[in-house]
XYZ file of C-alpha atoms in Angstrom:
168
model
C 32.336 15.373 -20.699
C 31.132 17.761 -18.003
C 30.851 16.818 -14.333
C 28.749 18.308 -11.557
C 30.964 17.744 -8.535
C 28.495 18.666 -5.812
C 25.299 20.514 -5.068
C 25.131 20.426 -1.271
C 24.559 24.178 -1.043
C 22.495 24.811 -4.184
C 19.608 27.119 -3.190
C 16.964 24.975 -4.883
C 18.329 21.816 -3.231
C 18.103 23.543 0.154
C 14.576 24.722 -0.688
C 13.529 21.195 -1.715
C 14.719 19.743 1.599
C 12.939 22.515 3.507
C 9.708 21.800 1.640
C 9.912 18.092 2.468
C 10.660 18.906 6.106
C 7.616 21.175 6.326
C 5.459 18.397 4.895
C 6.838 15.976 7.487
C 6.423 18.483 10.329
C 2.755 18.863 9.370
C 2.286 15.189 10.339
C 2.908 16.225 13.973
C -0.503 17.925 13.965
C -0.895 20.618 16.602
C 2.598 20.037 18.022
C 4.670 23.184 17.565
C 7.734 22.689 15.324
C 10.023 23.847 18.149
C 8.722 20.882 20.181
C 9.914 18.428 17.528
C 13.547 17.319 17.669
C 15.076 17.410 14.166
C 17.576 14.601 13.723
C 19.502 14.842 10.471
C 21.012 11.524 9.474
C 23.586 11.174 6.708
C 25.353 8.112 5.408
C 28.575 7.759 7.357
C 32.052 7.144 6.031
C 35.230 6.049 7.785
C 36.890 8.878 9.711
C 40.092 8.134 7.766
C 38.361 9.235 4.541
C 37.649 12.658 6.050
C 41.143 12.912 7.525
C 42.575 12.314 4.044
C 40.820 15.484 2.825
C 37.405 14.393 1.577
C 34.985 17.376 1.914
C 31.850 15.233 2.500
C 31.492 15.904 6.240
C 31.884 19.667 5.819
C 29.443 19.659 2.899
C 26.773 17.788 4.866
C 27.271 20.111 7.838
C 26.854 23.093 5.515
C 23.663 21.609 4.056
C 22.208 21.185 7.555
C 23.149 24.756 8.497
C 21.592 26.176 5.322
C 18.420 24.108 5.715
C 17.981 25.280 9.309
C 18.519 28.905 8.240
C 16.120 28.597 5.303
C 13.439 26.849 7.368
C 13.684 29.343 10.251
C 12.764 26.603 12.753
C 13.651 27.079 16.402
C 13.698 23.312 16.920
C 16.583 21.548 18.592
C 18.556 19.616 16.013
C 21.557 17.356 15.588
C 23.460 15.739 12.736
C 24.322 12.072 13.100
C 25.687 9.381 10.806
C 24.395 5.939 9.875
C 25.167 2.704 8.052
C 28.545 1.969 9.675
C 30.116 -1.317 8.664
C 33.391 -2.907 9.706
C 35.698 -2.275 12.648
C 37.122 1.130 11.671
C 35.986 4.383 13.291
C 33.328 6.143 11.244
C 31.881 9.624 11.553
C 30.086 10.125 14.869
C 27.650 10.336 16.504
C 26.091 7.157 15.173
C 22.335 7.144 14.511
C 21.672 3.956 16.479
C 23.479 5.361 19.534
C 21.840 8.794 19.269
C 18.268 7.512 19.633
C 18.759 6.149 23.193
C 20.428 9.409 24.219
C 17.513 11.460 22.877
C 15.058 9.195 24.724
C 17.064 9.677 27.967
C 16.813 13.443 27.416
C 13.023 13.130 27.262
C 12.499 13.715 23.534
C 8.924 12.695 22.671
C 8.578 14.074 19.121
C 11.269 13.119 16.635
C 11.625 13.863 12.935
C 14.484 12.060 11.232
C 15.693 13.826 8.111
C 17.731 11.590 5.783
C 20.052 14.383 4.706
C 22.294 13.737 1.699
C 19.971 10.915 0.575
C 18.067 12.047 -2.518
C 16.055 8.854 -3.110
C 14.515 6.121 -0.995
C 16.523 2.926 -0.548
C 17.552 0.437 2.136
C 19.124 3.103 4.386
C 15.959 5.205 4.476
C 13.179 2.658 4.098
C 14.616 -0.032 6.356
C 17.408 1.379 8.507
C 15.548 4.579 9.446
C 11.860 3.919 8.886
C 11.792 0.370 10.298
C 14.824 -0.242 12.543
C 15.253 3.257 13.970
C 11.500 3.777 14.263
C 11.208 0.534 16.244
C 14.121 1.501 18.482
C 12.607 4.935 19.146
C 9.195 3.460 19.985
C 10.718 0.872 22.372
C 12.585 3.692 24.136
C 9.460 5.812 24.657
C 9.645 8.349 21.853
C 5.917 8.891 21.335
C 5.825 10.397 17.835
C 8.423 9.361 15.252
C 8.364 10.558 11.674
C 10.831 10.219 8.824
C 11.018 12.872 6.144
C 10.648 11.213 2.743
C 13.649 11.589 0.462
C 13.441 14.180 -2.291
C 12.718 11.574 -4.960
C 10.617 13.393 -7.598
C 10.300 16.741 -5.803
C 9.649 19.397 -8.452
C 12.006 21.792 -6.681
C 14.762 19.159 -6.560
C 14.262 18.466 -10.277
C 14.614 22.229 -10.892
C 17.894 22.162 -8.941
C 19.198 19.286 -11.049
C 18.124 21.005 -14.257
C 19.873 24.200 -13.168
C 23.075 22.270 -12.433
C 22.995 20.620 -15.868
C 22.178 23.834 -17.727
C 25.078 25.640 -16.032
C 27.413 22.952 -17.366
C 26.233 23.349 -20.975
């Protein structure tokens, strides 16, 4: 039995995210990429999990840093966390509290990047693309886009193949 523990910094994974982001940025038409706020949103976990030594937060932060370097965008960006449940403190800032703050700052063009989500599911399709989109529109964010998850991206599949082949 061989296990791939993580791939948050695999060059082809970073490239796949960058490709999807470029596709999503193209939906902003003539708006310059630096005029689009890039909001990375990852699934949150309780803060206690991170304090006990789990590397997830650092890995997601590294992915965001590498994606921004690879993409060479000059856009403002932020990493937030979503899907909090229960009374405990989870990683912050929370997605649903970040949107009003961005609207107060005058953000008009917003691309939400579901970072660390590799397929579409309830957190991307409903929480981001329905709930968060609706919140952003009500608060005056004029152009909201969500980057599709990697799903069947050829580059992502190459990354997965590379990870498997290195384990053989």
